């Protein structure tokens, strides 16, 4: 007894074949174009997103700088909840902005610091308090994650569209098969289904 096996014919949509229909060729080109667009579009979107994050980090670094501020009143001791985090407390500080104006606001300072001591704070070009710029490692992480997420989103969107297009082509192929069977059945005068 001979075992019957299923033979897979690769690239059949690209070869000359009497069973190949126009919708098969269209599907082959759509799949090829979809995968190329997903790969190249995802790569370009990822690179563009990473570059945009890099520009934002550089802009943040250019717009903020560290100044020395004077503690206006004694800083409180650390609370139990803050001791586990960053060991800094809120204290009122005073500093001179780049334009020469005097500013006074709450900032994160070491606990139990005495009034009159100096602390480092970060300000923007207007002289308002801001956070320190991200470090080189954080900037790399943000750029990498932004690039990966943007690339995955664009690639996934293209592949989702490709899937929907193939679904529509399969429906069209099924309708063509139904119409073909209808012609074969009525020619012989009987119906199979």
PDB file of C-alpha atoms in Angstrom:
ATOM      1  CA  UNK A   1       0.000   0.000   0.000  1.00  0.00           C
ATOM      2  CA  UNK A   2       1.373   3.328  -0.994  1.00  0.00           C
ATOM      3  CA  UNK A   3       1.132   6.331   1.360  1.00  0.00           C
ATOM      4  CA  UNK A   4      -0.244   9.438  -0.214  1.00  0.00           C
ATOM      5  CA  UNK A   5       1.430  12.646   0.845  1.00  0.00           C
ATOM      6  CA  UNK A   6       0.536  16.242   0.278  1.00  0.00           C
ATOM      7  CA  UNK A   7       2.879  18.075  -2.022  1.00  0.00           C
ATOM      8  CA  UNK A   8       3.509  21.738  -1.405  1.00  0.00           C
ATOM      9  CA  UNK A   9       4.192  23.786  -4.482  1.00  0.00           C
ATOM     10  CA  UNK A  10       6.057  26.902  -3.538  1.00  0.00           C
ATOM     11  CA  UNK A  11       5.676  30.156  -5.399  1.00  0.00           C
ATOM     12  CA  UNK A  12       2.705  28.815  -7.337  1.00  0.00           C
ATOM     13  CA  UNK A  13       1.132  32.260  -7.578  1.00  0.00           C
ATOM     14  CA  UNK A  14       4.194  33.509  -9.463  1.00  0.00           C
ATOM     15  CA  UNK A  15       4.478  30.612 -11.936  1.00  0.00           C
ATOM     16  CA  UNK A  16       2.406  30.054 -15.033  1.00  0.00           C
ATOM     17  CA  UNK A  17      -0.376  27.737 -13.939  1.00  0.00           C
ATOM     18  CA  UNK A  18      -3.757  27.036 -15.569  1.00  0.00           C
ATOM     19  CA  UNK A  19      -5.451  27.027 -12.134  1.00  0.00           C
ATOM     20  CA  UNK A  20      -3.994  30.390 -11.171  1.00  0.00           C
ATOM     21  CA  UNK A  21      -6.509  33.207 -11.287  1.00  0.00           C
ATOM     22  CA  UNK A  22      -6.034  36.924 -11.486  1.00  0.00           C
ATOM     23  CA  UNK A  23      -6.996  37.299  -7.804  1.00  0.00           C
ATOM     24  CA  UNK A  24      -4.124  34.916  -6.909  1.00  0.00           C
ATOM     25  CA  UNK A  25      -1.599  37.127  -8.708  1.00  0.00           C
ATOM     26  CA  UNK A  26      -3.065  40.237  -7.077  1.00  0.00           C
ATOM     27  CA  UNK A  27      -2.804  38.571  -3.682  1.00  0.00           C
ATOM     28  CA  UNK A  28       0.826  37.626  -4.309  1.00  0.00           C
ATOM     29  CA  UNK A  29       1.726  41.218  -5.165  1.00  0.00           C
ATOM     30  CA  UNK A  30      -0.286  42.594  -2.230  1.00  0.00           C
ATOM     31  CA  UNK A  31       1.486  40.255   0.207  1.00  0.00           C
ATOM     32  CA  UNK A  32       4.908  41.131  -1.187  1.00  0.00           C
ATOM     33  CA  UNK A  33       4.213  44.863  -1.120  1.00  0.00           C
ATOM     34  CA  UNK A  34       2.650  44.633   2.360  1.00  0.00           C
ATOM     35  CA  UNK A  35       5.630  42.875   3.914  1.00  0.00           C
ATOM     36  CA  UNK A  36       8.109  45.223   2.255  1.00  0.00           C
ATOM     37  CA  UNK A  37       6.093  48.242   3.385  1.00  0.00           C
ATOM     38  CA  UNK A  38       5.777  46.847   6.924  1.00  0.00           C
ATOM     39  CA  UNK A  39       9.515  46.234   7.201  1.00  0.00           C
ATOM     40  CA  UNK A  40      10.714  49.439   5.572  1.00  0.00           C
ATOM     41  CA  UNK A  41       7.943  51.608   7.017  1.00  0.00           C
ATOM     42  CA  UNK A  42       8.509  50.220  10.499  1.00  0.00           C
ATOM     43  CA  UNK A  43      12.245  50.766  10.208  1.00  0.00           C
ATOM     44  CA  UNK A  44      11.876  54.338   8.945  1.00  0.00           C
ATOM     45  CA  UNK A  45       9.225  55.182  11.543  1.00  0.00           C
ATOM     46  CA  UNK A  46      11.422  53.763  14.303  1.00  0.00           C
ATOM     47  CA  UNK A  47      14.438  55.761  13.163  1.00  0.00           C
ATOM     48  CA  UNK A  48      12.357  58.947  12.857  1.00  0.00           C
ATOM     49  CA  UNK A  49      10.870  58.478  16.342  1.00  0.00           C
ATOM     50  CA  UNK A  50      14.287  57.826  17.869  1.00  0.00           C
ATOM     51  CA  UNK A  51      15.669  60.955  16.182  1.00  0.00           C
ATOM     52  CA  UNK A  52      12.712  63.007  17.453  1.00  0.00           C
ATOM     53  CA  UNK A  53      13.319  61.810  21.015  1.00  0.00           C
ATOM     54  CA  UNK A  54      17.031  62.628  20.669  1.00  0.00           C
ATOM     55  CA  UNK A  55      16.161  66.153  19.484  1.00  0.00           C
ATOM     56  CA  UNK A  56      13.772  66.625  22.412  1.00  0.00           C
ATOM     57  CA  UNK A  57      16.446  65.504  24.876  1.00  0.00           C
ATOM     58  CA  UNK A  58      19.016  67.855  23.341  1.00  0.00           C
ATOM     59  CA  UNK A  59      16.506  70.715  23.453  1.00  0.00           C
ATOM     60  CA  UNK A  60      15.814  69.978  27.123  1.00  0.00           C
ATOM     61  CA  UNK A  61      19.535  69.933  27.868  1.00  0.00           C
ATOM     62  CA  UNK A  62      20.062  73.236  26.032  1.00  0.00           C
ATOM     63  CA  UNK A  63      17.135  74.966  27.763  1.00  0.00           C
ATOM     64  CA  UNK A  64      17.931  73.985  31.347  1.00  0.00           C
ATOM     65  CA  UNK A  65      20.936  74.679  33.480  1.00  0.00           C
ATOM     66  CA  UNK A  66      21.954  74.232  37.072  1.00  0.00           C
ATOM     67  CA  UNK A  67      22.064  77.246  39.421  1.00  0.00           C
ATOM     68  CA  UNK A  68      22.876  77.654  43.082  1.00  0.00           C
ATOM     69  CA  UNK A  69      19.898  78.514  45.288  1.00  0.00           C
ATOM     70  CA  UNK A  70      19.842  79.597  48.925  1.00  0.00           C
ATOM     71  CA  UNK A  71      17.598  77.793  51.381  1.00  0.00           C
ATOM     72  CA  UNK A  72      15.249  80.402  52.895  1.00  0.00           C
ATOM     73  CA  UNK A  73      14.187  78.373  55.969  1.00  0.00           C
ATOM     74  CA  UNK A  74      15.337  75.197  57.675  1.00  0.00           C
ATOM     75  CA  UNK A  75      14.328  72.032  55.804  1.00  0.00           C
ATOM     76  CA  UNK A  76      12.236  69.477  57.677  1.00  0.00           C
ATOM     77  CA  UNK A  77      13.495  65.986  58.458  1.00  0.00           C
ATOM     78  CA  UNK A  78      12.650  63.056  56.208  1.00  0.00           C
ATOM     79  CA  UNK A  79       9.220  61.513  56.550  1.00  0.00           C
ATOM     80  CA  UNK A  80       8.883  57.737  56.864  1.00  0.00           C
ATOM     81  CA  UNK A  81       7.332  57.454  53.388  1.00  0.00           C
ATOM     82  CA  UNK A  82      10.065  59.517  51.702  1.00  0.00           C
ATOM     83  CA  UNK A  83      12.987  57.841  53.434  1.00  0.00           C
ATOM     84  CA  UNK A  84      12.651  54.785  51.193  1.00  0.00           C
ATOM     85  CA  UNK A  85      12.436  56.806  47.953  1.00  0.00           C
ATOM     86  CA  UNK A  86      14.914  59.612  47.329  1.00  0.00           C
ATOM     87  CA  UNK A  87      15.636  60.960  50.830  1.00  0.00           C
ATOM     88  CA  UNK A  88      14.824  64.554  49.750  1.00  0.00           C
ATOM     89  CA  UNK A  89      12.230  66.913  51.233  1.00  0.00           C
ATOM     90  CA  UNK A  90      10.473  70.065  50.050  1.00  0.00           C
ATOM     91  CA  UNK A  91      12.034  73.340  51.158  1.00  0.00           C
ATOM     92  CA  UNK A  92      11.697  77.008  50.169  1.00  0.00           C
ATOM     93  CA  UNK A  93      14.652  78.262  48.125  1.00  0.00           C
ATOM     94  CA  UNK A  94      15.617  81.559  46.479  1.00  0.00           C
ATOM     95  CA  UNK A  95      17.706  82.013  43.328  1.00  0.00           C
ATOM     96  CA  UNK A  96      18.542  84.579  40.711  1.00  0.00           C
ATOM     97  CA  UNK A  97      17.287  83.871  37.159  1.00  0.00           C
ATOM     98  CA  UNK A  98      19.498  84.372  34.085  1.00  0.00           C
ATOM     99  CA  UNK A  99      17.726  87.714  33.434  1.00  0.00           C
ATOM    100  CA  UNK A 100      18.643  88.920  36.936  1.00  0.00           C
ATOM    101  CA  UNK A 101      15.182  88.584  38.514  1.00  0.00           C
ATOM    102  CA  UNK A 102      14.852  87.046  41.964  1.00  0.00           C
ATOM    103  CA  UNK A 103      12.714  83.883  42.318  1.00  0.00           C
ATOM    104  CA  UNK A 104      11.495  82.022  45.391  1.00  0.00           C
ATOM    105  CA  UNK A 105       9.751  78.637  45.285  1.00  0.00           C
ATOM    106  CA  UNK A 106       9.573  75.139  46.811  1.00  0.00           C
ATOM    107  CA  UNK A 107      12.260  72.713  45.629  1.00  0.00           C
ATOM    108  CA  UNK A 108      13.591  69.277  46.586  1.00  0.00           C
ATOM    109  CA  UNK A 109      16.407  69.750  49.135  1.00  0.00           C
ATOM    110  CA  UNK A 110      18.364  67.506  51.517  1.00  0.00           C
ATOM    111  CA  UNK A 111      16.537  66.835  54.797  1.00  0.00           C
ATOM    112  CA  UNK A 112      17.434  68.974  57.845  1.00  0.00           C
ATOM    113  CA  UNK A 113      19.420  71.465  55.730  1.00  0.00           C
ATOM    114  CA  UNK A 114      19.844  74.780  57.554  1.00  0.00           C
ATOM    115  CA  UNK A 115      18.576  78.139  56.316  1.00  0.00           C
ATOM    116  CA  UNK A 116      21.258  79.976  54.341  1.00  0.00           C
ATOM    117  CA  UNK A 117      22.851  76.836  52.929  1.00  0.00           C
ATOM    118  CA  UNK A 118      23.125  76.538  49.151  1.00  0.00           C
ATOM    119  CA  UNK A 119      21.585  73.780  47.076  1.00  0.00           C
ATOM    120  CA  UNK A 120      21.712  73.059  43.357  1.00  0.00           C
ATOM    121  CA  UNK A 121      18.463  73.475  41.400  1.00  0.00           C
ATOM    122  CA  UNK A 122      17.693  73.247  37.679  1.00  0.00           C
ATOM    123  CA  UNK A 123      15.973  76.151  35.910  1.00  0.00           C
ATOM    124  CA  UNK A 124      14.809  76.773  32.358  1.00  0.00           C
ATOM    125  CA  UNK A 125      15.584  79.822  30.216  1.00  0.00           C
ATOM    126  CA  UNK A 126      12.806  81.819  31.884  1.00  0.00           C
ATOM    127  CA  UNK A 127      14.322  81.115  35.291  1.00  0.00           C
ATOM    128  CA  UNK A 128      11.548  78.779  36.462  1.00  0.00           C
ATOM    129  CA  UNK A 129      12.311  75.552  38.312  1.00  0.00           C
ATOM    130  CA  UNK A 130      12.498  72.423  36.216  1.00  0.00           C
ATOM    131  CA  UNK A 131      13.800  68.907  36.662  1.00  0.00           C
ATOM    132  CA  UNK A 132      17.327  67.920  35.751  1.00  0.00           C
ATOM    133  CA  UNK A 133      17.829  66.800  32.152  1.00  0.00           C
ATOM    134  CA  UNK A 134      17.817  63.071  31.501  1.00  0.00           C
ATOM    135  CA  UNK A 135      21.135  61.261  31.639  1.00  0.00           C
ATOM    136  CA  UNK A 136      22.802  59.685  28.625  1.00  0.00           C
ATOM    137  CA  UNK A 137      21.525  56.218  29.550  1.00  0.00           C
ATOM    138  CA  UNK A 138      17.979  57.461  30.083  1.00  0.00           C
ATOM    139  CA  UNK A 139      18.094  59.330  26.776  1.00  0.00           C
ATOM    140  CA  UNK A 140      19.266  56.180  24.988  1.00  0.00           C
ATOM    141  CA  UNK A 141      16.492  54.145  26.647  1.00  0.00           C
ATOM    142  CA  UNK A 142      13.804  56.703  25.721  1.00  0.00           C
ATOM    143  CA  UNK A 143      15.025  56.918  22.118  1.00  0.00           C
ATOM    144  CA  UNK A 144      15.264  53.135  21.794  1.00  0.00           C
ATOM    145  CA  UNK A 145      11.838  52.486  23.254  1.00  0.00           C
ATOM    146  CA  UNK A 146      10.275  55.271  21.209  1.00  0.00           C
ATOM    147  CA  UNK A 147      11.816  53.864  18.042  1.00  0.00           C
ATOM    148  CA  UNK A 148      10.764  50.292  18.796  1.00  0.00           C
ATOM    149  CA  UNK A 149       7.206  51.295  19.659  1.00  0.00           C
ATOM    150  CA  UNK A 150       6.808  53.525  16.597  1.00  0.00           C
ATOM    151  CA  UNK A 151       8.244  50.835  14.327  1.00  0.00           C
ATOM    152  CA  UNK A 152       6.007  48.163  15.835  1.00  0.00           C
ATOM    153  CA  UNK A 153       2.948  50.392  15.504  1.00  0.00           C
ATOM    154  CA  UNK A 154       3.591  51.203  11.833  1.00  0.00           C
ATOM    155  CA  UNK A 155       4.530  47.613  10.973  1.00  0.00           C
ATOM    156  CA  UNK A 156       1.511  46.258  12.845  1.00  0.00           C
ATOM    157  CA  UNK A 157      -0.813  48.712  11.137  1.00  0.00           C
ATOM    158  CA  UNK A 158       0.488  47.713   7.709  1.00  0.00           C
ATOM    159  CA  UNK A 159       0.254  43.992   8.519  1.00  0.00           C
ATOM    160  CA  UNK A 160      -3.278  44.462   9.883  1.00  0.00           C
ATOM    161  CA  UNK A 161      -4.268  46.203   6.665  1.00  0.00           C
ATOM    162  CA  UNK A 162      -2.623  43.383   4.708  1.00  0.00           C
ATOM    163  CA  UNK A 163      -4.629  40.833   6.673  1.00  0.00           C
ATOM    164  CA  UNK A 164      -7.899  42.661   5.952  1.00  0.00           C
ATOM    165  CA  UNK A 165      -6.986  42.915   2.263  1.00  0.00           C
ATOM    166  CA  UNK A 166      -6.250  39.195   2.088  1.00  0.00           C
ATOM    167  CA  UNK A 167      -9.562  38.502   3.808  1.00  0.00           C
ATOM    168  CA  UNK A 168     -11.370  40.516   1.113  1.00  0.00           C
ATOM    169  CA  UNK A 169      -9.431  38.694  -1.620  1.00  0.00           C
ATOM    170  CA  UNK A 170     -10.334  35.327  -0.075  1.00  0.00           C
ATOM    171  CA  UNK A 171     -14.003  36.297  -0.111  1.00  0.00           C
ATOM    172  CA  UNK A 172     -13.692  37.311  -3.732  1.00  0.00           C
ATOM    173  CA  UNK A 173     -11.946  34.028  -4.559  1.00  0.00           C
ATOM    174  CA  UNK A 174     -14.707  32.086  -2.772  1.00  0.00           C
ATOM    175  CA  UNK A 175     -17.388  33.984  -4.679  1.00  0.00           C
ATOM    176  CA  UNK A 176     -15.580  33.207  -7.939  1.00  0.00           C
ATOM    177  CA  UNK A 177     -15.453  29.506  -7.031  1.00  0.00           C
ATOM    178  CA  UNK A 178     -19.182  29.553  -6.214  1.00  0.00           C
ATOM    179  CA  UNK A 179     -19.968  31.190  -9.547  1.00  0.00           C
ATOM    180  CA  UNK A 180     -17.777  28.644 -11.375  1.00  0.00           C
ATOM    181  CA  UNK A 181     -19.486  25.704  -9.681  1.00  0.00           C
ATOM    182  CA  UNK A 182     -22.874  27.230 -10.491  1.00  0.00           C
ATOM    183  CA  UNK A 183     -21.927  27.339 -14.203  1.00  0.00           C
ATOM    184  CA  UNK A 184     -20.662  23.741 -14.154  1.00  0.00           C
ATOM    185  CA  UNK A 185     -23.763  22.434 -12.386  1.00  0.00           C
ATOM    186  CA  UNK A 186     -26.315  24.180 -14.604  1.00  0.00           C
ATOM    187  CA  UNK A 187     -24.532  23.084 -17.775  1.00  0.00           C
ATOM    188  CA  UNK A 188     -25.098  19.447 -16.839  1.00  0.00           C
ATOM    189  CA  UNK A 189     -28.639  20.126 -15.667  1.00  0.00           C
ATOM    190  CA  UNK A 190     -28.223  19.184 -12.040  1.00  0.00           C
ATOM    191  CA  UNK A 191     -27.158  20.847  -8.827  1.00  0.00           C
ATOM    192  CA  UNK A 192     -24.564  19.567  -6.402  1.00  0.00           C
ATOM    193  CA  UNK A 193     -25.663  21.620  -3.435  1.00  0.00           C
TER     194      UNK A 193
END
